[in-house]
Coordinates of C-alpha atoms and ligand atoms in Angstrom, one line a residue:
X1 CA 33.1 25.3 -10.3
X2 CA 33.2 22.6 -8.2
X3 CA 33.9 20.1 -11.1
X4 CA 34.9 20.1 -14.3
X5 CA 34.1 16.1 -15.4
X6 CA 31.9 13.3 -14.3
X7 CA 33.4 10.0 -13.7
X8 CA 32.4 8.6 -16.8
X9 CA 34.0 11.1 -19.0
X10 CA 36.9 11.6 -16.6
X11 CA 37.6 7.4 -17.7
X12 CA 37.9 9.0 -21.6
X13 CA 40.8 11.1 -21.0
X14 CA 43.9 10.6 -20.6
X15 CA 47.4 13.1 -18.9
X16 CA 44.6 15.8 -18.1
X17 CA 44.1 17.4 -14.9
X18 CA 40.3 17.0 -13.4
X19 CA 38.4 17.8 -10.7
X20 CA 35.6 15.4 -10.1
X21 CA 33.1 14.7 -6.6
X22 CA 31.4 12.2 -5.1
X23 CA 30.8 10.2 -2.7
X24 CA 33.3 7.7 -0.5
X25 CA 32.5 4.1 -2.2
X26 CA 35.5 1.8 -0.5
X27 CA 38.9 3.2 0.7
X28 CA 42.1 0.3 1.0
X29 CA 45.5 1.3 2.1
X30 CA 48.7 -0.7 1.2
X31 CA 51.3 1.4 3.6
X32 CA 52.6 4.6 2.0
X33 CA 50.1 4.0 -0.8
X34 CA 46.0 4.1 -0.1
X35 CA 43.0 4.3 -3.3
X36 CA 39.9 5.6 -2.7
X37 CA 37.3 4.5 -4.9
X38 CA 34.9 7.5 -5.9
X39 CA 31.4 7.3 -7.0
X40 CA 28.9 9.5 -8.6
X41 CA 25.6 8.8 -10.8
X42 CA 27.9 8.0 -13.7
X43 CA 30.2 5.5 -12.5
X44 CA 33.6 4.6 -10.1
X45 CA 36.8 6.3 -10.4
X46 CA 39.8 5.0 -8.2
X47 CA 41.5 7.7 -7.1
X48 CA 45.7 6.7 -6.0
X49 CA 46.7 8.9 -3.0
X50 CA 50.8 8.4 -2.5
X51 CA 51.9 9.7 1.0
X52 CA 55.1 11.5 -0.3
X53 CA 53.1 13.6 -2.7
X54 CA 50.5 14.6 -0.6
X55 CA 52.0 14.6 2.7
X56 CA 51.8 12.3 6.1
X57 CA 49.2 14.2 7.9
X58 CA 46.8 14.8 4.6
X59 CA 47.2 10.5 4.1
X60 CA 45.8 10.0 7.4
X61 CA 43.0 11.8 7.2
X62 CA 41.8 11.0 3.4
X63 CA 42.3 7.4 4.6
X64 CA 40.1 7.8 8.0
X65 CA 37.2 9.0 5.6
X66 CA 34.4 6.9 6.6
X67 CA 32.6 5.1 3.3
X68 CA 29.6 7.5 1.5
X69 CA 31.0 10.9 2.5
X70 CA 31.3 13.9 0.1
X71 CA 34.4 14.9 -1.7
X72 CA 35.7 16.7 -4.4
X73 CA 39.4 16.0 -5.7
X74 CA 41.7 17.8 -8.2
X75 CA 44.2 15.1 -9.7
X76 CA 45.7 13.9 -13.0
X77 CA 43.5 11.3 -15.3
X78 CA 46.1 8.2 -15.7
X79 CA 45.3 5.3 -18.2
X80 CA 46.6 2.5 -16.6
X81 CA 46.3 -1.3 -16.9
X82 CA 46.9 -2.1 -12.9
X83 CA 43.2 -0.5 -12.2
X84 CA 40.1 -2.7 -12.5
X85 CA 38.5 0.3 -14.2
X86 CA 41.3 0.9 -16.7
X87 CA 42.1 4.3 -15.0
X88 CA 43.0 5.8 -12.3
X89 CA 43.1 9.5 -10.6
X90 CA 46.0 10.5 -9.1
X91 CA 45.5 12.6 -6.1
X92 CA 46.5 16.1 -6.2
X93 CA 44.1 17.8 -3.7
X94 CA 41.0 16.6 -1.8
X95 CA 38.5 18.8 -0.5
X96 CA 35.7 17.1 2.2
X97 CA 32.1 18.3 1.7
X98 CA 30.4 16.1 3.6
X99 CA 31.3 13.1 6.5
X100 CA 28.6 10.1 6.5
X101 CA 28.4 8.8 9.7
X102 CA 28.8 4.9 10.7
X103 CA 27.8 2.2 10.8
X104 CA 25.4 2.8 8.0
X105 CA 21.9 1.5 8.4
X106 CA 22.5 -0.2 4.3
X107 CA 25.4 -0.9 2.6
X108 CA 25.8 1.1 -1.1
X109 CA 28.9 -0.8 -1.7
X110 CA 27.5 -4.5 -1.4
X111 CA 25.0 -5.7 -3.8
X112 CA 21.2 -5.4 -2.9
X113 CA 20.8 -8.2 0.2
X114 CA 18.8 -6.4 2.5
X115 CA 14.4 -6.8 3.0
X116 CA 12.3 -4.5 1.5
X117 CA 11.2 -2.6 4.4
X118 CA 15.2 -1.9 5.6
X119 CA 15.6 -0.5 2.1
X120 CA 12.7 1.4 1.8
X121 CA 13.2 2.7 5.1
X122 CA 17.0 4.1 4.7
X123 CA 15.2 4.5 0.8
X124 CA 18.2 7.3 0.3
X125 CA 20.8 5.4 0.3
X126 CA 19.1 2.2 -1.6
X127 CA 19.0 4.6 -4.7
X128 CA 22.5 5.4 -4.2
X129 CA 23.1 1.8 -6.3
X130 CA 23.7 1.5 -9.7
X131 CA 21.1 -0.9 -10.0
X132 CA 18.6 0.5 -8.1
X133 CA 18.9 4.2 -9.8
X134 CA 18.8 2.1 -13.0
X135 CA 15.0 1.4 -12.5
X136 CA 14.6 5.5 -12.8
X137 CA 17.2 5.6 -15.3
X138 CA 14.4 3.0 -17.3
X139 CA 11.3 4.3 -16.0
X140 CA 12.5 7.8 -17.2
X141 CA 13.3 6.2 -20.5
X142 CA 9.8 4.5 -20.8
X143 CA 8.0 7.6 -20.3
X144 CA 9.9 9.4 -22.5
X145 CA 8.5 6.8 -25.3
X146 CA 5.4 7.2 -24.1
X147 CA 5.3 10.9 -24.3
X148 CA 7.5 11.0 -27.4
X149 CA 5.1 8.3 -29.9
X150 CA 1.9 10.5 -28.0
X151 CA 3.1 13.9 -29.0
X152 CA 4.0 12.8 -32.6
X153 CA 0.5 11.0 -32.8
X154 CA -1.3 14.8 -31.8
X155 CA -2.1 13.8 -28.4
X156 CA -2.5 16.5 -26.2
X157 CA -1.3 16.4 -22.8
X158 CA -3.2 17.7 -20.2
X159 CA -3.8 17.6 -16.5
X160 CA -6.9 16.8 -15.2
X161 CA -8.4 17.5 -11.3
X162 CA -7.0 14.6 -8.4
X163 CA -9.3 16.4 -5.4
X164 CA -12.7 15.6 -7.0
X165 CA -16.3 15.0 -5.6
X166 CA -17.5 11.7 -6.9
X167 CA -16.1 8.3 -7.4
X168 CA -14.9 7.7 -11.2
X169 CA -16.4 4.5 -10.7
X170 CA -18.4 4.4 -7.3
X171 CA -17.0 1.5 -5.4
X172 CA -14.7 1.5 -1.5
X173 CA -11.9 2.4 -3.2
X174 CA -11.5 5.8 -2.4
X175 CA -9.4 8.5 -0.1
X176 CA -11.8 10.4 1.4
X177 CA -10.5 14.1 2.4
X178 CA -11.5 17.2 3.8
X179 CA -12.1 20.3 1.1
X180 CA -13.4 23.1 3.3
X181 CA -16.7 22.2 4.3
X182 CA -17.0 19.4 1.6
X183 CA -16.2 16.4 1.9
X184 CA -13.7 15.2 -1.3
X185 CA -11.8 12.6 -2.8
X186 CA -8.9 11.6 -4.1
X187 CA -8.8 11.2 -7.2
X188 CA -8.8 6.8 -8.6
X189 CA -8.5 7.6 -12.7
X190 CA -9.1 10.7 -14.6
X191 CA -11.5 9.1 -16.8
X192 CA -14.6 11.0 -16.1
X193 CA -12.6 13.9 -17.2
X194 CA -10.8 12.5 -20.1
X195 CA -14.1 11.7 -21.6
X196 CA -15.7 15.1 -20.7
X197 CA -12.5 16.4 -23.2
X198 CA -13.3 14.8 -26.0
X199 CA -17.1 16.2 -25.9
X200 CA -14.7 19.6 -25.8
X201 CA -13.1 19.0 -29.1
X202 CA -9.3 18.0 -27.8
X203 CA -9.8 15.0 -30.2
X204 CA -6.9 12.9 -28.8
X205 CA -5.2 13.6 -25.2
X206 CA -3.3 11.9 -22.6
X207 CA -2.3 12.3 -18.9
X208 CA 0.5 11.0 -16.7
X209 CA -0.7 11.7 -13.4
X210 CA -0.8 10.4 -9.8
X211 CA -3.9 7.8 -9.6
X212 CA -5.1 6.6 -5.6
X213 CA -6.8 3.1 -5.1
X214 CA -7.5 2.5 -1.2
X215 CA -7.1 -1.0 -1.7
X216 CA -6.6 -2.9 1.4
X217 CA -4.5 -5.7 -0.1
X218 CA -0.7 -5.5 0.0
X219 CA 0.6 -7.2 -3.1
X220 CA 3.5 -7.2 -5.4
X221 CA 1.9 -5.5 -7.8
X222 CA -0.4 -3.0 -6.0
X223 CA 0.1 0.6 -5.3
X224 CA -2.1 2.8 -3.3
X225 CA -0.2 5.9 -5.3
X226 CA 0.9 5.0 -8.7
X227 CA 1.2 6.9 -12.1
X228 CA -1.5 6.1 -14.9
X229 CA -0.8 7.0 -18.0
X230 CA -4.1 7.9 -19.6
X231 CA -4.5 8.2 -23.3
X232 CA -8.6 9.1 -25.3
X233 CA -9.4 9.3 -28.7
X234 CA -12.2 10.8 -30.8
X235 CA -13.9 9.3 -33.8
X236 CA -12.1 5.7 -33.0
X237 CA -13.2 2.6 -31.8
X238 CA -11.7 0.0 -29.6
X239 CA -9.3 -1.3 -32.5
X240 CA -7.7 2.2 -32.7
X241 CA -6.6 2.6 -28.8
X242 CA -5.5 -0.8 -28.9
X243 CA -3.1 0.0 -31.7
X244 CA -2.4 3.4 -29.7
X245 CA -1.0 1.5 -26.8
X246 CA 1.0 -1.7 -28.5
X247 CA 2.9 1.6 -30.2
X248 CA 3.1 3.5 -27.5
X249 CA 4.4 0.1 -24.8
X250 CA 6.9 -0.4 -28.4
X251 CA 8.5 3.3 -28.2
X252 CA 8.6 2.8 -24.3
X253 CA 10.7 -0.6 -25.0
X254 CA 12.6 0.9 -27.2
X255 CA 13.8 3.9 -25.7
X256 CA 14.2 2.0 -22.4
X257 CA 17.0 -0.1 -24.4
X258 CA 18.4 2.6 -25.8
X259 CA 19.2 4.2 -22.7
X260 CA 20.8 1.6 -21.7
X261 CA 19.5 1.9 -18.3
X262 CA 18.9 -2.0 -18.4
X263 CA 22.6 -3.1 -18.8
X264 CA 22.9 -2.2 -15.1
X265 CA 20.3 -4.9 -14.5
X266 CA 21.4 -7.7 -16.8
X267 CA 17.9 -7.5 -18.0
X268 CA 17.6 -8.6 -21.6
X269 CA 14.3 -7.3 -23.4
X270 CA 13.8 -6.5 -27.1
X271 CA 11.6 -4.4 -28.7
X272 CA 8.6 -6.9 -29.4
X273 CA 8.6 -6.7 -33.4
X274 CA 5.1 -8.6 -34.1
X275 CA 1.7 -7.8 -33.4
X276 CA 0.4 -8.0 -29.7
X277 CA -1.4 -11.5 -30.1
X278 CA -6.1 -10.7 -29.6
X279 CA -7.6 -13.3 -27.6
X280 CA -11.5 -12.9 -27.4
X281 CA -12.6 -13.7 -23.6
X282 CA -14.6 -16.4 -24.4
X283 CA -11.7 -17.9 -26.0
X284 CA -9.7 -17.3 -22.5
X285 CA -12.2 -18.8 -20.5
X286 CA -12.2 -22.0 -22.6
X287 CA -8.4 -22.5 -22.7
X288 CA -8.1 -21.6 -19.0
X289 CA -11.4 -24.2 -18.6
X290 CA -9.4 -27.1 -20.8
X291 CA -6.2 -27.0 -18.3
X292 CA -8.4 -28.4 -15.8
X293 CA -9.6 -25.0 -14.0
X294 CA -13.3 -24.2 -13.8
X295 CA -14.1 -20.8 -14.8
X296 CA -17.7 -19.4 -15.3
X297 CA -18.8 -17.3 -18.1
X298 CA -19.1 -13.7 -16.6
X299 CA -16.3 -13.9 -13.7
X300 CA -13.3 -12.2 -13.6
X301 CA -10.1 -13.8 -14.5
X302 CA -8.9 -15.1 -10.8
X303 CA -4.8 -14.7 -10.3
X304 CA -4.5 -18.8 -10.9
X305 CA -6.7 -18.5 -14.4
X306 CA -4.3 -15.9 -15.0
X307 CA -1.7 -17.9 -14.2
X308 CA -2.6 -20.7 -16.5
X309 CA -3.6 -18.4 -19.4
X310 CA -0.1 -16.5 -19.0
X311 CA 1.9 -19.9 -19.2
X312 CA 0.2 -20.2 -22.8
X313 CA 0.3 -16.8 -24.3
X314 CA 3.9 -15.9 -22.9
X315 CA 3.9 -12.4 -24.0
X316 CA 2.0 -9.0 -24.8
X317 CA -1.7 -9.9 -25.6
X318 CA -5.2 -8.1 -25.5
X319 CA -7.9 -9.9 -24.1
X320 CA -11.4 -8.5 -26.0
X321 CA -15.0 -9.0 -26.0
X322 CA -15.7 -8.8 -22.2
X323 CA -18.9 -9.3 -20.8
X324 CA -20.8 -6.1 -19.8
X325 CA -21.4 -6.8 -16.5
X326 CA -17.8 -7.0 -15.5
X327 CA -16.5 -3.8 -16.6
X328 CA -17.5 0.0 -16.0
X329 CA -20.8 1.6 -16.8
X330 CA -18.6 4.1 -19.1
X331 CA -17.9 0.8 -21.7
X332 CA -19.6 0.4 -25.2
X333 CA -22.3 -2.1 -24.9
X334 CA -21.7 -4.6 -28.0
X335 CA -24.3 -7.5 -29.2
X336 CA -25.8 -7.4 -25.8
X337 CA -24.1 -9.5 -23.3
X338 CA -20.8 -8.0 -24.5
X339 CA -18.5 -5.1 -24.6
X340 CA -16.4 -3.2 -26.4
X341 CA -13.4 -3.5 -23.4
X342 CA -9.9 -4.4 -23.3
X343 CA -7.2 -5.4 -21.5
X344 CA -3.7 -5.7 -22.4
X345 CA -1.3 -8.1 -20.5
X346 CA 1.8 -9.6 -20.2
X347 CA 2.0 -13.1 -19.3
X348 CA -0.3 -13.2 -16.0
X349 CA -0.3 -9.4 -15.3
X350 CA -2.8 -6.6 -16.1
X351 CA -1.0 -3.7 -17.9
X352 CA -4.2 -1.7 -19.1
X353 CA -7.4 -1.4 -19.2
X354 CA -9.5 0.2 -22.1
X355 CA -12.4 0.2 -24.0
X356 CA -14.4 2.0 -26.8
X357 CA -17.1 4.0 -24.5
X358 CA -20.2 4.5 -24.9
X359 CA -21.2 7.9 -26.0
X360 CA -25.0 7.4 -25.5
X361 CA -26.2 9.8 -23.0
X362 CA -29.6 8.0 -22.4
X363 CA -28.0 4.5 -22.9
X364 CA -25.4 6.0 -20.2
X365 CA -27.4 6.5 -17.8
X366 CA -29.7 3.2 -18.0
X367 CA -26.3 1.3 -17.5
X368 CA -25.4 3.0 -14.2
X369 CA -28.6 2.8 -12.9
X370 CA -28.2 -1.5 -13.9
X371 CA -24.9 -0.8 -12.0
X372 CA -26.6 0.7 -8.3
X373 CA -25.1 4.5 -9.3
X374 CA -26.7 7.3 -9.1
X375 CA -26.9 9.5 -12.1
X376 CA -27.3 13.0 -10.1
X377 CA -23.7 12.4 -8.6
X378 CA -22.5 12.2 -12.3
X379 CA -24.1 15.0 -13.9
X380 CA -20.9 17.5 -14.5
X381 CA -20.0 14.4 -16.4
X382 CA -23.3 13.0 -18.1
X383 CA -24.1 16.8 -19.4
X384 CA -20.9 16.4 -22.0
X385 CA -23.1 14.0 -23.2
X386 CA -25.9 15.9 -23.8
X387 CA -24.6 18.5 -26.4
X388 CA -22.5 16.8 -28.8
X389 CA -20.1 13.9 -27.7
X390 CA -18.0 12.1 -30.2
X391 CA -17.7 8.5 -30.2
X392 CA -14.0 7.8 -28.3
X393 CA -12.6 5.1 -27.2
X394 CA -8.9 5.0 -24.9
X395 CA -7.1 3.6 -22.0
X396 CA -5.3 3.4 -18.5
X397 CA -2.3 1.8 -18.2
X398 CA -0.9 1.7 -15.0
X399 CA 3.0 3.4 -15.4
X400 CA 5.2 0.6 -12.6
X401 CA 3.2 -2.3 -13.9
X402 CA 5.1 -1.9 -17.2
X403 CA 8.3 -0.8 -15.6
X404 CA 8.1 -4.0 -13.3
X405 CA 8.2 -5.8 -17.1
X406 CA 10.8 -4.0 -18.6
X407 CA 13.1 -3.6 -15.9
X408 CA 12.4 -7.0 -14.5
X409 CA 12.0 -6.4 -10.8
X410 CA 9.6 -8.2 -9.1
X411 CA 7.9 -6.2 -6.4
X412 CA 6.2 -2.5 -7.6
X413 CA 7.9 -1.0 -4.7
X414 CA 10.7 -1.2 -6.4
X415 CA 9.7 0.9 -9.3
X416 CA 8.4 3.7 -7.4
X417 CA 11.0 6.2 -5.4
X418 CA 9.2 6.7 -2.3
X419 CA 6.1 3.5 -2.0
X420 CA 2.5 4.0 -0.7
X421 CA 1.2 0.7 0.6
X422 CA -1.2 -0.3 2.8
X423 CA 0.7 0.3 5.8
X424 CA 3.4 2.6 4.4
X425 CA 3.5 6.7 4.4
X426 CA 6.9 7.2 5.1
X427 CA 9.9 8.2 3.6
Ligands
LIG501 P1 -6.1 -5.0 -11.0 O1 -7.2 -5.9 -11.5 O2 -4.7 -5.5 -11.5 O3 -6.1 -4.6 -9.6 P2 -7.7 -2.9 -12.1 O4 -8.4 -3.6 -13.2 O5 -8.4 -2.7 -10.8 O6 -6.3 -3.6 -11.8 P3 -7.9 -0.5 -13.7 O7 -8.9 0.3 -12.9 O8 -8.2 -1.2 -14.9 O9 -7.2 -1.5 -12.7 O10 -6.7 0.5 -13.9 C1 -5.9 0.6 -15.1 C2 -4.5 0.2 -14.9 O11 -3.9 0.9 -13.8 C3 -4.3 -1.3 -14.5 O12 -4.3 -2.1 -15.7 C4 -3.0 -1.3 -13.8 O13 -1.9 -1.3 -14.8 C5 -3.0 0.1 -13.1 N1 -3.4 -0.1 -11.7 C6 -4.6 -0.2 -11.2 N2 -4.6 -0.3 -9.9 C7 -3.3 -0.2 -9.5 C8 -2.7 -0.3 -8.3 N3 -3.3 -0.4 -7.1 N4 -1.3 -0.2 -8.2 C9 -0.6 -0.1 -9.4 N5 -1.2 0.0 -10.6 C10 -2.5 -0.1 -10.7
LIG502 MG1 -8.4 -3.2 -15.2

C-alpha cells in the first residue's frame, strides 16, 4: 500500500504514524530544519524534515526536490499550533516517485494569473488547482442532481446514436465525416431520436451525451463539443417539462452546495426556493422595446435585448409563447402565429431550450416543407409518427452553460476539461 490516509484525513489525527503521497507544492529551508508542503486532491499537509533525524545527505536531497514532483512519506501526524494548517507531518522516510522538471510552463502554487490559451495548453497542470478541479468537483455534483431528481421521476436514461445521417435540424451547423462509403455526421442534439422513443413506449427518458455545433463563432459561452442533457416526456405538455427542468436545475443547485465544491471558489449560490418567474415573449419584446431598444415581433432576442431583459428579470426565468417561425419544425404549433416553445434563462444567458412537440405526422411534415426541409431525409424519423405517437413535450439544456452559473466562471472553457473551439483540438 502506497498510503494509508489522504491529506485531509491525515489533518484529523493526531500521535499516529501515516504514510501519505503527493505531489511537491512549495519546499522552504530554515538551516538544519526544511518543510515541505505536500499536496494531493484533498488538501496541503506540511511535512517538517529535521536534518539530525533524517540524516545530512537525505536533507539535501528532499530539499533539492524541484516543486510538483511525486512522493510518498511515512511520518508521525503532529497537532500543532506553529503550522498554518494546524498540523504538521513529521518526516520519517520519503520515497520519490516522480521528479517534475523546471521551470514549469504554469505555476500550481500561485493563484490562477495566467491567459486562457497558456492554461489550456499546459491544461494538466491548470487542473492541478484547487480551484480549478473545484469546477469538476461542482460539475460532477450538478449532474449527479440531475441524474438523481431524473431517475426518482422514472426517467430512463438512454444513449442515443452521435454518427447519424441527417441534420436534427438541417442548417451549416454540422461535422461532416466519413462512414465507409457514406458520408455522415456528427451528431448536433439527439432530439430526432428522443422523440422517435417516446412513439416506442419509454414514456419519459433522458440523455447526457456529447452534442457538436460547427459554429464558427468563438464566444464565452460557445462550445463546439459540449454535454446536453436531454430529458422527453409522454402524455405532457409544455407546462410539465418546464416543471421537469426548474426541479431538475433545483437538485443540481443543491447538490452542487452540498458538495461543497463551491467553497473553493468563494462562490455563494443558494438553492432558488421560489418558482422560476414565466414571461410570455410578447411580454419580452415589449419591456426590451420600452428601455429604448427596437425589437420586431418575430426576431430572435439579439445578445443586447438580452442584455436589457436580463438586467430586469435577474434570475431563472422561462420565456414562452414563441413565434413559430423562429423555432424548429419539431415545435407544437399553438393559436397560429405561436408555439408551444421555451426557453429557460438566467439573467442574459440561454440555459435550455424546449417545447411541447408536435405529434402530428401530416401537420409535421407541412411545417418542414414551410421550413425548406425535405421530408424524405427525415423518414426513419417521420414513420414514428405514423403508427401511434404520444403527445410529448421535453428539453435540451446545454450541461457548461449551467455549470458557468453555478460555479461562477466566466468563460465555458473553463467548465469543460479538455475545450473544443473554433480553433482548438488539442490537448
Ligand atoms: P444559443 O442561441 O445560445 O447559441 P441555441 O438556441 O442554438 O443556443 P439549442 O439548439 O436550443 O441552442 O440547444 C439547447 C441548449 O444547448 C442551449 O440552450 C445551450 O444551453 C446548449 N448549447 C447549444 N449550443 C451550444 C454551444 N455551442 N456550446 C455550449 N452549449 C450549447
Ligand atoms: Mg435554444
Amino acid at each position: 500500500m502506497l498510503r494509508t490516509c489522504t491529506l485531509k484525513e491525515a489533518s484529523q489525527l493526531d500521535g499516529e504514524t501515516v504514510k501519505v503521497c503527493g505531489w511537491v507544492h512549495d519546499i522552504r529551508v530554515l538551516g538544519k530544519i526544511a518543510f515541505i508542503i505536500i499536496r494531493d486532491r484533498y488538501g496541503l499537509a506540511q511535512l517538517t524534515l529535521i536534518r539530525s533525524i533524517i540524516g545530512k545527505e537525505n536533507f539535501k536531497k528532499y530539499t533539492k526536490l524541484t516543486r510538483e514532483s511525486v512522493i510518498c512519506v511515512q511520518g508521525k501526524v503532529q497537532k500543532t499550533e506553529q503550522a498554518k494548517l494546524g498540523f504538521e507531518i513529521l518526516l520519517e522516510s520519503l520515497e520519490i516517485l516522480s521528479i517534475a522538471e523546471t521551470p514549469l510552463p504554469l505555476g500550481v502554487a500561485d493563484k490562477v494569473s495566467a491567459d486562457m490559451e497558456t492554461r489550456i495548453e499546459n491544461r494538466f497542470l491548470d487542473l492541478r488547482k484547487k480551484e480549478v478541479l473545484a469546477v469538476f468537483e461542482a460539475r460532477s455534483a450538478i449532474i449527479q442532481g440531475i441524474r438523481e431528481y431524473l431517475a426518482q421521476e422514472h426517467f430512463i436514461e438512454v444513449h442515443t446514436p452521435k454518427i447519424v445521417a441527417t441534420a436534427t435540424e438541417g442548417g451549416t451547423e454540422l461535422f461532416p465525416i466519413k462512414y465507409f462509403e457514406k458520408d455522415a455526421y456528427l451528431n448536433q442534439s439527439p432530439q430526432l431520436y428522443k422523440q422517435i422513443l417516446m412513439g416506442s413506449g419509454f414514456d419519459r427518458v433522458f440523455e447526457i451525451a456529447p452534442a457538436f455545433r460547427a459554429e464558427e463563432h468563438n464566444t464565452t459561452r460557445h462550445l463546439n463539443e459540449f454535454i446536453s442533457i436531454d430529458a422527453e416526456l409522454s402524455f405532457a405538455d409544455d407546462n410539465d417539462a418546464m416543471q421537469i427542468l426548474e426541479n431538475s436545475i433545483k437538485n443540481a443547485i443543491k447538490h452542487a452546495i452540498e458538495s461543497e465544491a463551491l467553497n473553493a471558489l468563494e462562490q455563494d449560490i443558494e438553492t432558488p426556493d421560489k418558482p422560476f418567474e414565466r414571461v410570455t415573449y410578447d411580454d419580452a419584446l415589449d419591456l426590451i422595446n420600452s428601455k429604448g431598444y427596437s425589437m420586431e415581433w418575430g426576431e430572435d432576442f439579439s445578445t443586447e435585448a438580452l442584455k436589457i431583459l436580463g438586467k430586469e428579470i435577474d434570475d431563472f426565468y422561462f420565456i414562452t409563447h414563441w413565434p413559430l417561425e423562429i423555432k424548429p419544425f419539431y415545435v407544437l404549433p399553438f393559436e397560429e402565429k405561436y408555439s408551444k416553445a421555451f426557453d429557460l434563462m438566467y439573467k442574459d444567458k440561454e440555459l435550455s431550450s424546449g417545447a411541447q412537440r408536435n405529434h402530428n405526422y401530416e401537420s409535421l411534415v407541412n411545417i418542414m416543407k414551410q421550413k425548406g426541409l425535405n421530408p424524405e431525409n427525415f423518414e426513419f424519423y417521420l414513420r414514428a409518427f405514423k403508427y401511434g405517437m404520444p403527445p410529448h413535450a421535453g428539453w435540451g439544456l446545454g450541461l457548461e452553460r449551467l455549470v458557468m452559473i453555478v460555479t461562477g466562471v466566466k468563460n465555458i472553457r473553463e467548465c469543460v476539461l479538455f475545450p473544443r473551439d473554433r480553433t482548438r483540438l488539442v490537448p
